[in-house]
Amino acid sequence: MAIAECLCDATKSPTTFHKHRADLVKKLDAAGLSSWVKGDLQASLEALDRYAATLNQTGVNKLDCKPVNGSVPPLLIGGLRVRVTPDVTILKPDPKELDPKVGAIVTMIAKSESSTTKRKEQARTAAVLVWLFAEKHLSAKGSPDRKLCFSFDVFDGSLVPAGTGIATRVNNITAACEEIAHAWSTAAPPDDLDA
């Protein structure tokens, strides 16, 4: 993903952004694209431009981001396997501790949600899922820190932290997962599903 690679560029050079933008434009100019592929490339280009336009206001450019390497194991929440796939991890040296602080960012690039309240709620929930991911899978790299677990809403131009006081949100996520896990065992595919 172009945005993840831009975030991981230690120099935050505009060259990385321009390279990815040029690659997207080149693909978009190719002949014979389906309308779906063309729309996807246009949306990717728009997301990359929005990222560049809001980079300084979000503060994401000040974070030391590293790529997520390899496959990401799922979390087990309320009996349900939940795939949380951060785009980058964050390392921050802690002068008071031997280990650095660690966290991660998941990038949200959906434009469809027009309600600001719902959009913020989705971003907060995503950030809490990133926090749960960091606790489970990043502790070998350092001490997971809620202040370094974010969802990055590209089109809203906001970097939303997991923050403090997340117990209620974790309980709600767990309850939703329990309900889905319970219903899943009795769920049947629709009659018109191609097998």
PDB file of C-alpha atoms in Angstrom:
ATOM      1  CA  MET A   1       0.000   0.000   0.000  1.00  0.00           C
ATOM      2  CA  ALA A   2       1.424   3.337  -1.070  1.00  0.00           C
ATOM      3  CA  ILE A   3       0.411   5.217   2.099  1.00  0.00           C
ATOM      4  CA  ALA A   4       2.085   2.618   4.316  1.00  0.00           C
ATOM      5  CA  GLU A   5       5.294   2.878   2.296  1.00  0.00           C
ATOM      6  CA  CYS A   6       5.201   6.675   2.563  1.00  0.00           C
ATOM      7  CA  LEU A   7       4.732   6.410   6.342  1.00  0.00           C
ATOM      8  CA  CYS A   8       7.693   4.012   6.618  1.00  0.00           C
ATOM      9  CA  ASP A   9      10.029   6.283   4.653  1.00  0.00           C
ATOM     10  CA  ALA A  10      12.341   7.441   7.443  1.00  0.00           C
ATOM     11  CA  THR A  11      13.211  10.633   5.567  1.00  0.00           C
ATOM     12  CA  LYS A  12       9.534  11.370   4.758  1.00  0.00           C
ATOM     13  CA  SER A  13      10.808  12.351   1.330  1.00  0.00           C
ATOM     14  CA  PRO A  14       8.285  13.689  -1.178  1.00  0.00           C
ATOM     15  CA  THR A  15      10.060  11.451  -3.713  1.00  0.00           C
ATOM     16  CA  THR A  16       8.372   8.370  -2.238  1.00  0.00           C
ATOM     17  CA  PHE A  17       4.941   9.988  -2.524  1.00  0.00           C
ATOM     18  CA  HIS A  18       5.578  11.177  -6.092  1.00  0.00           C
ATOM     19  CA  LYS A  19       6.836   7.730  -7.152  1.00  0.00           C
ATOM     20  CA  HIS A  20       3.666   6.041  -5.895  1.00  0.00           C
ATOM     21  CA  ARG A  21       1.465   8.743  -7.385  1.00  0.00           C
ATOM     22  CA  ALA A  22       3.167   8.396 -10.779  1.00  0.00           C
ATOM     23  CA  ASP A  23       2.736   4.602 -10.630  1.00  0.00           C
ATOM     24  CA  LEU A  24      -1.005   4.996  -9.990  1.00  0.00           C
ATOM     25  CA  VAL A  25      -1.399   7.533 -12.814  1.00  0.00           C
ATOM     26  CA  LYS A  26       0.468   5.202 -15.194  1.00  0.00           C
ATOM     27  CA  LYS A  27      -1.803   2.291 -14.285  1.00  0.00           C
ATOM     28  CA  LEU A  28      -4.867   4.519 -14.664  1.00  0.00           C
ATOM     29  CA  ASP A  29      -3.761   5.563 -18.159  1.00  0.00           C
ATOM     30  CA  ALA A  30      -3.490   1.950 -19.317  1.00  0.00           C
ATOM     31  CA  ALA A  31      -5.934   0.845 -22.001  1.00  0.00           C
ATOM     32  CA  GLY A  32      -8.636  -1.743 -21.464  1.00  0.00           C
ATOM     33  CA  LEU A  33      -9.292  -1.246 -17.761  1.00  0.00           C
ATOM     34  CA  SER A  34     -12.592  -2.475 -16.408  1.00  0.00           C
ATOM     35  CA  SER A  35     -14.771   0.175 -14.797  1.00  0.00           C
ATOM     36  CA  TRP A  36     -14.163  -1.456 -11.397  1.00  0.00           C
ATOM     37  CA  VAL A  37     -10.353  -1.349 -11.772  1.00  0.00           C
ATOM     38  CA  LYS A  38     -10.485   2.219 -13.063  1.00  0.00           C
ATOM     39  CA  GLY A  39     -12.659   3.306 -10.123  1.00  0.00           C
ATOM     40  CA  ASP A  40     -10.359   1.534  -7.664  1.00  0.00           C
ATOM     41  CA  LEU A  41      -7.270   3.251  -9.107  1.00  0.00           C
ATOM     42  CA  GLN A  42      -8.997   6.652  -9.033  1.00  0.00           C
ATOM     43  CA  ALA A  43      -9.994   6.115  -5.390  1.00  0.00           C
ATOM     44  CA  SER A  44      -6.426   5.061  -4.528  1.00  0.00           C
ATOM     45  CA  LEU A  45      -5.056   8.174  -6.201  1.00  0.00           C
ATOM     46  CA  GLU A  46      -7.552  10.358  -4.344  1.00  0.00           C
ATOM     47  CA  ALA A  47      -6.634   8.705  -1.014  1.00  0.00           C
ATOM     48  CA  LEU A  48      -2.917   9.208  -1.653  1.00  0.00           C
ATOM     49  CA  ASP A  49      -3.477  12.893  -2.516  1.00  0.00           C
ATOM     50  CA  ARG A  50      -5.593  13.360   0.619  1.00  0.00           C
ATOM     51  CA  TYR A  51      -2.867  11.717   2.711  1.00  0.00           C
ATOM     52  CA  ALA A  52      -0.297  14.169   1.344  1.00  0.00           C
ATOM     53  CA  ALA A  53      -2.591  17.155   1.902  1.00  0.00           C
ATOM     54  CA  THR A  54      -3.252  16.310   5.570  1.00  0.00           C
ATOM     55  CA  LEU A  55       0.133  14.858   6.512  1.00  0.00           C
ATOM     56  CA  ASN A  56       1.281  17.795   8.622  1.00  0.00           C
ATOM     57  CA  GLN A  57      -2.044  18.419  10.363  1.00  0.00           C
ATOM     58  CA  THR A  58      -2.374  14.805  11.558  1.00  0.00           C
ATOM     59  CA  GLY A  59       1.145  14.575  12.970  1.00  0.00           C
ATOM     60  CA  VAL A  60       1.529  11.106  11.473  1.00  0.00           C
ATOM     61  CA  ASN A  61       4.732  12.271   9.771  1.00  0.00           C
ATOM     62  CA  LYS A  62       6.405  12.594  13.198  1.00  0.00           C
ATOM     63  CA  LEU A  63       5.970   8.904  14.039  1.00  0.00           C
ATOM     64  CA  ASP A  64       8.711   6.321  13.492  1.00  0.00           C
ATOM     65  CA  CYS A  65       6.781   3.820  11.384  1.00  0.00           C
ATOM     66  CA  LYS A  66       8.002   0.386  10.365  1.00  0.00           C
ATOM     67  CA  PRO A  67       6.476  -2.035   7.863  1.00  0.00           C
ATOM     68  CA  VAL A  68       4.375  -4.979   9.010  1.00  0.00           C
ATOM     69  CA  ASN A  69       6.300  -8.031   7.831  1.00  0.00           C
ATOM     70  CA  GLY A  70       4.776 -11.439   7.181  1.00  0.00           C
ATOM     71  CA  SER A  71       1.284 -12.625   7.881  1.00  0.00           C
ATOM     72  CA  VAL A  72      -0.620 -11.210  10.809  1.00  0.00           C
ATOM     73  CA  PRO A  73      -2.237 -13.746  13.154  1.00  0.00           C
ATOM     74  CA  PRO A  74      -5.852 -13.138  14.141  1.00  0.00           C
ATOM     75  CA  LEU A  75      -7.038 -12.104  17.580  1.00  0.00           C
ATOM     76  CA  LEU A  76      -9.426 -14.323  19.495  1.00  0.00           C
ATOM     77  CA  ILE A  77     -12.156 -12.043  20.857  1.00  0.00           C
ATOM     78  CA  GLY A  78     -15.289 -13.484  22.428  1.00  0.00           C
ATOM     79  CA  GLY A  79     -14.724 -16.845  20.743  1.00  0.00           C
ATOM     80  CA  LEU A  80     -14.362 -15.250  17.305  1.00  0.00           C
ATOM     81  CA  ARG A  81     -11.192 -15.040  15.215  1.00  0.00           C
ATOM     82  CA  VAL A  82     -10.817 -11.365  14.301  1.00  0.00           C
ATOM     83  CA  ARG A  83      -8.305 -10.282  11.683  1.00  0.00           C
ATOM     84  CA  VAL A  84      -6.779  -6.912  12.616  1.00  0.00           C
ATOM     85  CA  THR A  85      -4.173  -5.927  10.041  1.00  0.00           C
ATOM     86  CA  PRO A  86      -2.277  -2.740  10.863  1.00  0.00           C
ATOM     87  CA  ASP A  87      -0.572  -1.017   7.957  1.00  0.00           C
ATOM     88  CA  VAL A  88       2.516  -0.036   9.971  1.00  0.00           C
ATOM     89  CA  THR A  89       3.961  -0.510  13.429  1.00  0.00           C
ATOM     90  CA  ILE A  90       5.422   2.274  15.564  1.00  0.00           C
ATOM     91  CA  LEU A  91       8.531   2.194  17.735  1.00  0.00           C
ATOM     92  CA  LYS A  92       9.287   4.966  20.190  1.00  0.00           C
ATOM     93  CA  PRO A  93      12.343   4.825  22.455  1.00  0.00           C
ATOM     94  CA  ASP A  94      11.521   5.365  26.115  1.00  0.00           C
ATOM     95  CA  PRO A  95      14.396   6.995  28.026  1.00  0.00           C
ATOM     96  CA  LYS A  96      12.971   5.670  31.310  1.00  0.00           C
ATOM     97  CA  GLU A  97      12.730   2.061  30.139  1.00  0.00           C
ATOM     98  CA  LEU A  98      14.992  -0.488  28.513  1.00  0.00           C
ATOM     99  CA  ASP A  99      12.376  -1.440  25.917  1.00  0.00           C
ATOM    100  CA  PRO A 100      10.829   1.014  23.457  1.00  0.00           C
ATOM    101  CA  LYS A 101       7.134   1.783  23.390  1.00  0.00           C
ATOM    102  CA  VAL A 102       5.300   0.113  20.517  1.00  0.00           C
ATOM    103  CA  GLY A 103       2.032   0.623  18.717  1.00  0.00           C
ATOM    104  CA  ALA A 104       0.529   0.469  15.235  1.00  0.00           C
ATOM    105  CA  ILE A 105      -1.662   2.280  12.731  1.00  0.00           C
ATOM    106  CA  VAL A 106      -4.509   0.959  10.637  1.00  0.00           C
ATOM    107  CA  THR A 107      -5.402   3.178   7.699  1.00  0.00           C
ATOM    108  CA  MET A 108      -9.063   3.860   6.952  1.00  0.00           C
ATOM    109  CA  ILE A 109      -9.663   5.015   3.396  1.00  0.00           C
ATOM    110  CA  ALA A 110     -13.447   4.695   3.096  1.00  0.00           C
ATOM    111  CA  LYS A 111     -15.289   7.802   1.940  1.00  0.00           C
ATOM    112  CA  SER A 112     -18.796   6.406   2.233  1.00  0.00           C
ATOM    113  CA  GLU A 113     -19.630   7.345   5.838  1.00  0.00           C
ATOM    114  CA  SER A 114     -20.962  10.894   5.787  1.00  0.00           C
ATOM    115  CA  SER A 115     -21.970  11.078   9.465  1.00  0.00           C
ATOM    116  CA  THR A 116     -19.130  12.660  11.427  1.00  0.00           C
ATOM    117  CA  THR A 117     -20.271  10.972  14.641  1.00  0.00           C
ATOM    118  CA  LYS A 118     -20.373   7.483  13.082  1.00  0.00           C
ATOM    119  CA  ARG A 119     -17.072   8.081  11.331  1.00  0.00           C
ATOM    120  CA  LYS A 120     -15.373   9.036  14.628  1.00  0.00           C
ATOM    121  CA  GLU A 121     -16.920   6.014  16.378  1.00  0.00           C
ATOM    122  CA  GLN A 122     -15.634   3.686  13.661  1.00  0.00           C
ATOM    123  CA  ALA A 123     -12.177   5.252  13.923  1.00  0.00           C
ATOM    124  CA  ARG A 124     -12.129   4.884  17.730  1.00  0.00           C
ATOM    125  CA  THR A 125     -13.217   1.249  17.516  1.00  0.00           C
ATOM    126  CA  ALA A 126     -10.533   0.548  14.906  1.00  0.00           C
ATOM    127  CA  ALA A 127      -7.903   2.195  17.140  1.00  0.00           C
ATOM    128  CA  VAL A 128      -8.964   0.022  20.089  1.00  0.00           C
ATOM    129  CA  LEU A 129      -8.669  -3.079  17.890  1.00  0.00           C
ATOM    130  CA  VAL A 130      -5.145  -1.929  17.017  1.00  0.00           C
ATOM    131  CA  TRP A 131      -4.433  -1.624  20.759  1.00  0.00           C
ATOM    132  CA  LEU A 132      -5.660  -5.204  21.322  1.00  0.00           C
ATOM    133  CA  PHE A 133      -3.437  -6.301  18.424  1.00  0.00           C
ATOM    134  CA  ALA A 134      -0.415  -4.507  19.926  1.00  0.00           C
ATOM    135  CA  GLU A 135      -0.961  -6.109  23.323  1.00  0.00           C
ATOM    136  CA  LYS A 136      -1.167  -9.576  21.797  1.00  0.00           C
ATOM    137  CA  HIS A 137       1.380  -9.446  18.979  1.00  0.00           C
ATOM    138  CA  LEU A 138       3.856  -6.578  19.504  1.00  0.00           C
ATOM    139  CA  SER A 139       5.002  -7.106  23.095  1.00  0.00           C
ATOM    140  CA  ALA A 140       8.132  -8.935  21.888  1.00  0.00           C
ATOM    141  CA  LYS A 141       9.259  -5.665  20.250  1.00  0.00           C
ATOM    142  CA  GLY A 142       8.605  -3.431  23.263  1.00  0.00           C
ATOM    143  CA  SER A 143       5.932  -2.231  25.650  1.00  0.00           C
ATOM    144  CA  PRO A 144       2.553  -1.728  23.949  1.00  0.00           C
ATOM    145  CA  ASP A 145       1.336   1.828  24.492  1.00  0.00           C
ATOM    146  CA  ARG A 146      -2.268   2.910  23.881  1.00  0.00           C
ATOM    147  CA  LYS A 147      -1.004   6.382  22.962  1.00  0.00           C
ATOM    148  CA  LEU A 148       0.764   4.808  19.961  1.00  0.00           C
ATOM    149  CA  CYS A 149      -2.223   2.816  18.664  1.00  0.00           C
ATOM    150  CA  PHE A 150      -4.159   4.704  16.006  1.00  0.00           C
ATOM    151  CA  SER A 151      -6.606   4.555  13.191  1.00  0.00           C
ATOM    152  CA  PHE A 152      -5.671   6.991  10.445  1.00  0.00           C
ATOM    153  CA  ASP A 153      -8.826   8.247   8.706  1.00  0.00           C
ATOM    154  CA  VAL A 154      -7.282   9.535   5.501  1.00  0.00           C
ATOM    155  CA  PHE A 155     -10.324  11.339   4.066  1.00  0.00           C
ATOM    156  CA  ASP A 156     -11.249  12.897   7.400  1.00  0.00           C
ATOM    157  CA  GLY A 157      -7.621  13.929   7.871  1.00  0.00           C
ATOM    158  CA  SER A 158      -7.486  12.626  11.433  1.00  0.00           C
ATOM    159  CA  LEU A 159      -5.217  10.358  13.426  1.00  0.00           C
ATOM    160  CA  VAL A 160      -7.415   8.816  16.126  1.00  0.00           C
ATOM    161  CA  PRO A 161      -5.680   7.242  19.149  1.00  0.00           C
ATOM    162  CA  ALA A 162      -7.025   4.329  21.190  1.00  0.00           C
ATOM    163  CA  GLY A 163      -6.646   6.686  24.146  1.00  0.00           C
ATOM    164  CA  THR A 164      -7.641   6.022  27.715  1.00  0.00           C
ATOM    165  CA  GLY A 165     -10.913   4.848  29.183  1.00  0.00           C
ATOM    166  CA  ILE A 166     -11.411   2.142  26.575  1.00  0.00           C
ATOM    167  CA  ALA A 167     -12.869  -0.553  28.832  1.00  0.00           C
ATOM    168  CA  THR A 168     -16.446   0.047  27.660  1.00  0.00           C
ATOM    169  CA  ARG A 169     -15.428  -0.091  24.004  1.00  0.00           C
ATOM    170  CA  VAL A 170     -13.470  -3.338  24.595  1.00  0.00           C
ATOM    171  CA  ASN A 171     -16.522  -4.804  26.375  1.00  0.00           C
ATOM    172  CA  ASN A 172     -18.772  -3.798  23.464  1.00  0.00           C
ATOM    173  CA  ILE A 173     -16.388  -5.336  20.917  1.00  0.00           C
ATOM    174  CA  THR A 174     -16.213  -8.543  22.981  1.00  0.00           C
ATOM    175  CA  ALA A 175     -20.008  -8.719  23.332  1.00  0.00           C
ATOM    176  CA  ALA A 176     -20.487  -8.222  19.579  1.00  0.00           C
ATOM    177  CA  CYS A 177     -17.939 -10.966  18.832  1.00  0.00           C
ATOM    178  CA  GLU A 178     -19.635 -13.335  21.291  1.00  0.00           C
ATOM    179  CA  GLU A 179     -22.986 -12.719  19.624  1.00  0.00           C
ATOM    180  CA  ILE A 180     -21.557 -13.338  16.148  1.00  0.00           C
ATOM    181  CA  ALA A 181     -19.718 -16.485  17.302  1.00  0.00           C
ATOM    182  CA  HIS A 182     -22.929 -17.815  18.858  1.00  0.00           C
ATOM    183  CA  ALA A 183     -25.019 -17.083  15.754  1.00  0.00           C
ATOM    184  CA  TRP A 184     -22.372 -18.353  13.336  1.00  0.00           C
ATOM    185  CA  SER A 185     -22.856 -22.003  14.314  1.00  0.00           C
ATOM    186  CA  THR A 186     -26.517 -21.866  13.272  1.00  0.00           C
ATOM    187  CA  ALA A 187     -26.135 -19.589  10.242  1.00  0.00           C
ATOM    188  CA  ALA A 188     -27.026 -21.038   6.853  1.00  0.00           C
ATOM    189  CA  PRO A 189     -25.912 -19.687   3.495  1.00  0.00           C
ATOM    190  CA  PRO A 190     -28.597 -18.092   1.319  1.00  0.00           C
ATOM    191  CA  ASP A 191     -30.350 -20.453  -1.095  1.00  0.00           C
ATOM    192  CA  ASP A 192     -28.958 -18.610  -4.137  1.00  0.00           C
ATOM    193  CA  LEU A 193     -25.302 -18.791  -3.013  1.00  0.00           C
ATOM    194  CA  ASP A 194     -23.121 -20.396  -5.670  1.00  0.00           C
ATOM    195  CA  ALA A 195     -21.295 -23.333  -4.179  1.00  0.00           C
TER     196      ALA A 195
END
